[in-house]
Tab-separated table of C-alpha atoms and ligand atoms in Angstrom:
chain	number	residue	atom	x	y	z
A	1	UNK	CA	115.978	150.141	113.161
A	2	UNK	CA	118.119	147.696	111.252
A	3	UNK	CA	115.309	145.284	110.699
A	4	UNK	CA	112.970	148.092	109.720
A	5	UNK	CA	115.463	149.239	107.110
A	6	UNK	CA	115.877	145.704	105.907
A	7	UNK	CA	112.122	145.317	105.766
A	8	UNK	CA	111.861	148.418	103.605
A	9	UNK	CA	114.511	147.101	101.298
A	10	UNK	CA	112.780	143.782	100.965
A	11	UNK	CA	109.354	145.369	100.656
A	12	UNK	CA	110.653	147.526	97.846
A	13	UNK	CA	112.135	144.480	96.226
A	14	UNK	CA	108.935	142.493	96.528
A	15	UNK	CA	107.377	144.671	93.887
A	16	UNK	CA	110.152	143.927	91.436
A	17	UNK	CA	110.084	140.810	89.263
A	18	UNK	CA	112.269	138.085	90.703
A	19	UNK	CA	114.171	137.680	87.494
A	20	UNK	CA	117.380	136.574	89.096
A	21	UNK	CA	116.026	133.810	91.238
A	22	UNK	CA	117.331	130.479	90.109
A	23	UNK	CA	119.579	131.815	87.377
A	24	UNK	CA	120.734	134.687	85.257
A	25	UNK	CA	118.406	137.372	83.988
A	26	UNK	CA	116.825	136.936	80.581
A	27	UNK	CA	119.444	137.966	78.128
A	28	UNK	CA	122.227	136.800	80.406
A	29	UNK	CA	124.185	138.286	83.249
A	30	UNK	CA	125.307	141.904	83.050
A	31	UNK	CA	128.569	142.200	81.156
A	32	UNK	CA	131.491	143.049	83.382
A	33	UNK	CA	132.059	146.777	83.666
A	34	UNK	CA	129.250	147.634	81.277
A	35	UNK	CA	128.219	151.293	81.466
A	36	UNK	CA	124.821	150.317	82.893
A	37	UNK	CA	126.344	148.362	85.726
A	38	UNK	CA	128.819	151.058	86.608
A	39	UNK	CA	126.220	153.790	86.400
A	40	UNK	CA	123.863	151.804	88.581
A	41	UNK	CA	126.482	151.742	91.330
A	42	UNK	CA	125.352	150.254	94.607
A	43	UNK	CA	121.727	150.819	93.652
A	44	UNK	CA	122.132	147.726	91.529
A	45	UNK	CA	121.813	145.502	94.545
A	46	UNK	CA	118.525	146.822	95.850
A	47	UNK	CA	116.970	146.883	92.428
A	48	UNK	CA	118.140	143.578	91.159
A	49	UNK	CA	118.441	141.262	94.137
A	50	UNK	CA	116.073	140.364	96.903
A	51	UNK	CA	115.738	137.487	99.277
A	52	UNK	CA	118.194	134.667	99.658
A	53	UNK	CA	119.722	132.985	96.627
A	54	UNK	CA	120.972	129.457	97.203
A	55	UNK	CA	124.194	128.924	95.256
A	56	UNK	CA	124.884	125.417	96.588
A	57	UNK	CA	123.364	123.163	99.213
A	58	UNK	CA	125.791	124.737	101.705
A	59	UNK	CA	125.871	128.352	100.501
A	60	UNK	CA	123.398	131.228	100.254
A	61	UNK	CA	123.738	134.955	99.602
A	62	UNK	CA	121.230	137.687	100.355
A	63	UNK	CA	121.261	141.481	100.321
A	64	UNK	CA	121.249	143.239	103.686
A	65	UNK	CA	121.720	146.787	102.377
A	66	UNK	CA	122.217	148.334	98.949
A	67	UNK	CA	125.472	146.911	97.618
A	68	UNK	CA	126.053	144.670	100.648
A	69	UNK	CA	125.382	140.932	100.664
A	70	UNK	CA	125.546	138.431	103.479
A	71	UNK	CA	127.104	135.123	102.445
A	72	UNK	CA	126.311	132.179	104.659
A	73	UNK	CA	127.979	128.806	104.303
A	74	UNK	CA	126.999	125.781	106.315
A	75	UNK	CA	128.909	122.826	107.675
A	76	UNK	CA	127.827	119.934	109.810
A	77	UNK	CA	130.087	119.809	112.847
A	78	UNK	CA	130.389	116.651	114.965
A	79	UNK	CA	127.988	116.846	117.866
A	80	UNK	CA	126.645	120.239	116.830
A	81	UNK	CA	124.847	119.537	113.563
A	82	UNK	CA	124.763	122.094	110.747
A	83	UNK	CA	126.306	125.471	111.616
A	84	UNK	CA	125.976	128.480	109.338
A	85	UNK	CA	128.831	130.947	109.067
A	86	UNK	CA	128.476	134.556	107.887
A	87	UNK	CA	130.625	136.823	105.752
A	88	UNK	CA	129.996	139.809	103.502
A	89	UNK	CA	130.359	140.798	99.878
A	90	UNK	CA	130.552	144.587	99.503
A	91	UNK	CA	130.162	146.037	96.024
A	92	UNK	CA	132.148	149.019	94.880
A	93	UNK	CA	131.366	150.731	91.614
A	94	UNK	CA	133.465	148.243	89.634
A	95	UNK	CA	134.993	145.745	92.065
A	96	UNK	CA	134.061	143.933	95.252
A	97	UNK	CA	135.418	143.442	98.765
A	98	UNK	CA	135.021	140.086	100.480
A	99	UNK	CA	134.806	139.986	104.274
A	100	UNK	CA	135.788	136.430	105.217
A	101	UNK	CA	135.825	133.559	102.753
A	102	UNK	CA	133.048	131.043	102.540
A	103	UNK	CA	133.688	127.859	104.534
A	104	UNK	CA	136.181	126.106	102.243
A	105	UNK	CA	137.656	126.570	98.774
A	106	UNK	CA	134.778	125.054	96.807
A	107	UNK	CA	132.126	127.212	98.432
A	108	UNK	CA	134.371	130.268	98.041
A	109	UNK	CA	134.787	129.521	94.328
A	110	UNK	CA	131.010	129.305	93.932
A	111	UNK	CA	130.579	132.585	95.800
A	112	UNK	CA	133.192	134.442	93.756
A	113	UNK	CA	131.771	133.058	90.509
A	114	UNK	CA	128.336	134.312	91.523
A	115	UNK	CA	129.651	137.768	92.375
A	116	UNK	CA	131.315	138.074	88.964
A	117	UNK	CA	128.397	136.678	87.032
A	118	UNK	CA	125.520	138.440	88.751
A	119	UNK	CA	126.986	141.770	89.849
A	120	UNK	CA	129.582	142.298	87.120
A	121	UNK	CA	132.245	142.915	89.790
A	122	UNK	CA	135.404	140.960	90.432
A	123	UNK	CA	136.451	140.653	94.063
A	124	UNK	CA	139.857	142.273	94.445
A	125	UNK	CA	140.310	142.303	98.227
A	126	UNK	CA	139.607	139.959	101.124
A	127	UNK	CA	139.845	140.682	104.828
A	128	UNK	CA	139.970	137.681	107.161
A	129	UNK	CA	138.497	138.415	110.612
A	130	UNK	CA	140.455	135.695	112.491
A	131	UNK	CA	142.310	132.507	111.760
A	132	UNK	CA	139.547	129.929	112.293
A	133	UNK	CA	138.565	127.886	109.256
A	134	UNK	CA	135.054	129.318	108.963
A	135	UNK	CA	136.765	132.674	108.204
A	136	UNK	CA	139.880	131.674	106.273
A	137	UNK	CA	138.862	128.303	104.823
A	138	UNK	CA	138.685	129.583	101.244
A	139	UNK	CA	141.932	131.557	101.257
A	140	UNK	CA	143.646	129.276	98.761
A	141	UNK	CA	140.887	129.881	96.228
A	142	UNK	CA	141.054	133.633	96.879
A	143	UNK	CA	144.823	133.653	96.365
A	144	UNK	CA	144.519	131.511	93.257
A	145	UNK	CA	142.337	134.273	91.792
A	146	UNK	CA	144.825	136.989	92.677
A	147	UNK	CA	142.675	138.535	95.404
A	148	UNK	CA	144.672	140.699	97.853
A	149	UNK	CA	144.367	139.215	101.335
A	150	UNK	CA	144.449	141.549	104.358
A	151	UNK	CA	145.005	140.225	107.876
A	152	UNK	CA	145.680	141.551	111.344
A	153	UNK	CA	149.231	140.569	112.346
A	154	UNK	CA	147.878	138.303	115.082
A	155	UNK	CA	145.772	136.473	112.508
A	156	UNK	CA	148.694	136.143	110.085
A	157	UNK	CA	150.798	134.626	112.847
A	158	UNK	CA	148.153	132.151	113.993
A	159	UNK	CA	147.144	131.248	110.439
A	160	UNK	CA	150.752	130.545	109.499
A	161	UNK	CA	151.109	128.222	112.493
A	162	UNK	CA	148.022	126.371	111.264
A	163	UNK	CA	149.449	125.978	107.759
A	164	UNK	CA	147.364	128.572	105.900
A	165	UNK	CA	148.981	130.593	103.086
A	166	UNK	CA	150.226	134.059	104.060
A	167	UNK	CA	148.276	137.269	103.439
A	168	UNK	CA	149.441	140.025	101.097
A	169	UNK	CA	148.923	142.860	103.553
A	170	UNK	CA	149.372	142.760	107.322
A	171	UNK	CA	148.205	145.515	109.686
A	172	UNK	CA	149.102	146.199	113.302
A	173	UNK	CA	145.760	146.923	114.946
A	174	UNK	CA	143.597	148.674	112.377
A	175	UNK	CA	143.306	149.238	108.648
A	176	UNK	CA	141.264	151.292	106.229
A	177	UNK	CA	140.439	149.340	103.101
A	178	UNK	CA	139.286	151.047	99.923
A	179	UNK	CA	137.685	149.309	96.971
A	180	UNK	CA	136.494	151.889	94.443
A	181	UNK	CA	134.070	154.104	96.357
A	182	UNK	CA	133.664	151.667	99.255
A	183	UNK	CA	135.497	152.144	102.541
A	184	UNK	CA	135.848	149.526	105.265
A	185	UNK	CA	137.483	150.070	108.635
A	186	UNK	CA	139.040	147.016	110.239
A	187	UNK	CA	139.716	147.162	113.970
A	188	UNK	CA	141.260	144.848	116.549
A	189	UNK	CA	139.483	145.668	119.831
A	190	UNK	CA	141.282	143.109	122.012
A	191	UNK	CA	140.878	139.380	122.539
A	192	UNK	CA	137.354	137.977	122.849
A	193	UNK	CA	136.205	134.962	120.801
A	194	UNK	CA	139.841	134.521	119.818
A	195	UNK	CA	143.121	136.364	120.477
A	196	UNK	CA	143.068	137.795	116.947
A	197	UNK	CA	139.397	138.666	116.290
A	198	UNK	CA	138.816	141.876	114.313
A	199	UNK	CA	135.579	143.624	113.376
A	200	UNK	CA	134.775	145.414	110.115
A	201	UNK	CA	132.851	148.696	109.928
A	202	UNK	CA	131.207	149.912	106.740
A	203	UNK	CA	130.713	153.636	107.383
A	204	UNK	CA	128.349	154.209	104.450
A	205	UNK	CA	125.524	151.851	105.465
A	206	UNK	CA	126.753	151.825	109.118
A	207	UNK	CA	127.066	148.044	109.155
A	208	UNK	CA	129.155	146.445	111.893
A	209	UNK	CA	130.452	143.012	110.958
A	210	UNK	CA	131.265	141.642	114.383
A	211	UNK	CA	132.316	138.195	113.222
A	212	UNK	CA	132.430	135.609	116.025
A	213	UNK	CA	133.014	138.091	118.847
A	214	UNK	CA	129.379	139.140	118.366
A	215	UNK	CA	126.718	136.530	119.036
A	216	UNK	CA	123.304	136.387	117.387
A	217	UNK	CA	120.172	137.633	119.153
A	218	UNK	CA	119.058	134.105	120.017
A	219	UNK	CA	122.438	132.833	121.195
A	220	UNK	CA	122.400	131.139	124.585
A	221	UNK	CA	126.165	130.816	125.013
A	222	UNK	CA	129.439	132.281	123.775
A	223	UNK	CA	129.885	129.637	121.085
A	224	UNK	CA	133.203	127.955	120.409
A	225	UNK	CA	135.386	129.032	123.325
A	226	UNK	CA	138.448	126.938	122.548
A	227	UNK	CA	140.525	130.079	121.904
A	228	UNK	CA	138.311	132.564	123.739
A	229	UNK	CA	139.404	135.120	126.289
A	230	UNK	CA	136.408	135.405	128.603
A	231	UNK	CA	138.181	137.816	130.966
A	232	UNK	CA	138.745	140.464	128.253
A	233	UNK	CA	135.730	139.861	126.016
A	234	UNK	CA	133.531	142.479	127.674
A	235	UNK	CA	136.228	145.161	127.471
A	236	UNK	CA	136.743	144.295	123.801
A	237	UNK	CA	133.006	144.694	123.208
A	238	UNK	CA	133.127	148.100	124.877
A	239	UNK	CA	136.012	149.095	122.612
A	240	UNK	CA	133.932	148.175	119.564
A	241	UNK	CA	130.944	150.167	120.835
A	242	UNK	CA	133.104	153.211	121.519
A	243	UNK	CA	134.790	153.042	118.150
A	244	UNK	CA	131.693	152.421	116.016
A	245	UNK	CA	128.646	153.889	117.778
A	246	UNK	CA	125.163	153.657	116.347
A	247	UNK	CA	125.367	150.811	113.852
A	248	UNK	CA	122.279	150.307	111.715
A	249	UNK	CA	122.964	146.609	111.300
A	250	UNK	CA	125.126	144.264	113.356
A	251	UNK	CA	126.233	141.014	111.718
A	252	UNK	CA	127.331	138.150	113.985
A	253	UNK	CA	129.694	135.389	112.887
A	254	UNK	CA	126.847	132.886	113.065
A	255	UNK	CA	123.085	133.432	112.949
A	256	UNK	CA	120.885	136.291	111.845
A	257	UNK	CA	121.940	139.938	111.623
A	258	UNK	CA	120.133	142.412	113.850
A	259	UNK	CA	120.772	145.711	115.603
A	260	UNK	CA	122.653	146.789	118.695
A	261	UNK	CA	120.692	144.307	120.787
A	262	UNK	CA	123.196	141.705	119.546
A	263	UNK	CA	125.930	143.500	121.474
A	264	UNK	CA	123.805	143.441	124.634
A	265	UNK	CA	123.050	139.769	124.056
A	266	UNK	CA	126.748	139.013	123.639
A	267	UNK	CA	127.580	140.874	126.865
A	268	UNK	CA	124.978	138.815	128.674
A	269	UNK	CA	126.229	135.411	127.494
A	270	UNK	CA	129.828	136.434	128.176
A	271	UNK	CA	128.896	137.407	131.756
A	272	UNK	CA	127.110	134.082	132.186
A	273	UNK	CA	130.166	132.238	130.901
A	274	UNK	CA	132.472	134.183	133.231
A	275	UNK	CA	130.326	133.301	136.218
A	276	UNK	CA	129.881	129.680	135.101
A	277	UNK	CA	133.267	128.764	133.645
A	278	UNK	CA	132.368	125.106	133.344
A	279	UNK	CA	129.365	125.707	131.108
A	280	UNK	CA	129.810	125.113	127.389
B	1	ZN	ZN1	136.198	131.608	115.269
């Protein structure tokens, strides 16, 4: 379902000239808050963007639904090689919501510059889905730009202990974020990948951003389990399913988005890890 929808989006985009690939449109980027941009609303994304755009060697963005972009930044980790990390940019009519920073301040600056230049929106809000550096690594750049940072209280506590700057808004177990016409529900379902992992639900396009508590369809293990809670992970997954049934697209913390099969895949690798606690 999700991939079919994505296919339609990309098929529709294939017919359009790829005028934004590799740089601004002829005549320059849309002026911020121009009437055309505002009137176009979220339709702007489907019409104007298609396929992945590489912003830096370690950073790409691509549309996954009208007005919703996946940002993926890559780092080489010792012993693991290059690992891509996912976040979202969600466009409102005039501003944008960032779900997780890119992996570090420089990549986050490049991402935010791209959003302003190519969509005409300035990011005003950021939600961090847990305190690991693939989620929060660009928080200093976000704060430097005056972006409001929202964190679950467990994330704020852990991030502070790790030396990250504090958020602007802290929530107890859930939050409803509003940026223009966009709504995003943030929910702490219980410990899984980390004690503080939250998921983000976009009710309009029915996108579930599972962050690192959801594994990709081709994952063969639970990923980094340094802070994981294997004994509660499955119950936390069930809480997510109950709260946000029928997602069109599920976005994992690492790897390709898909549909609800990613939740089943995650349950499977968690069960394998529970029964083989010594496995990586
Ligand atoms: Zn993590």
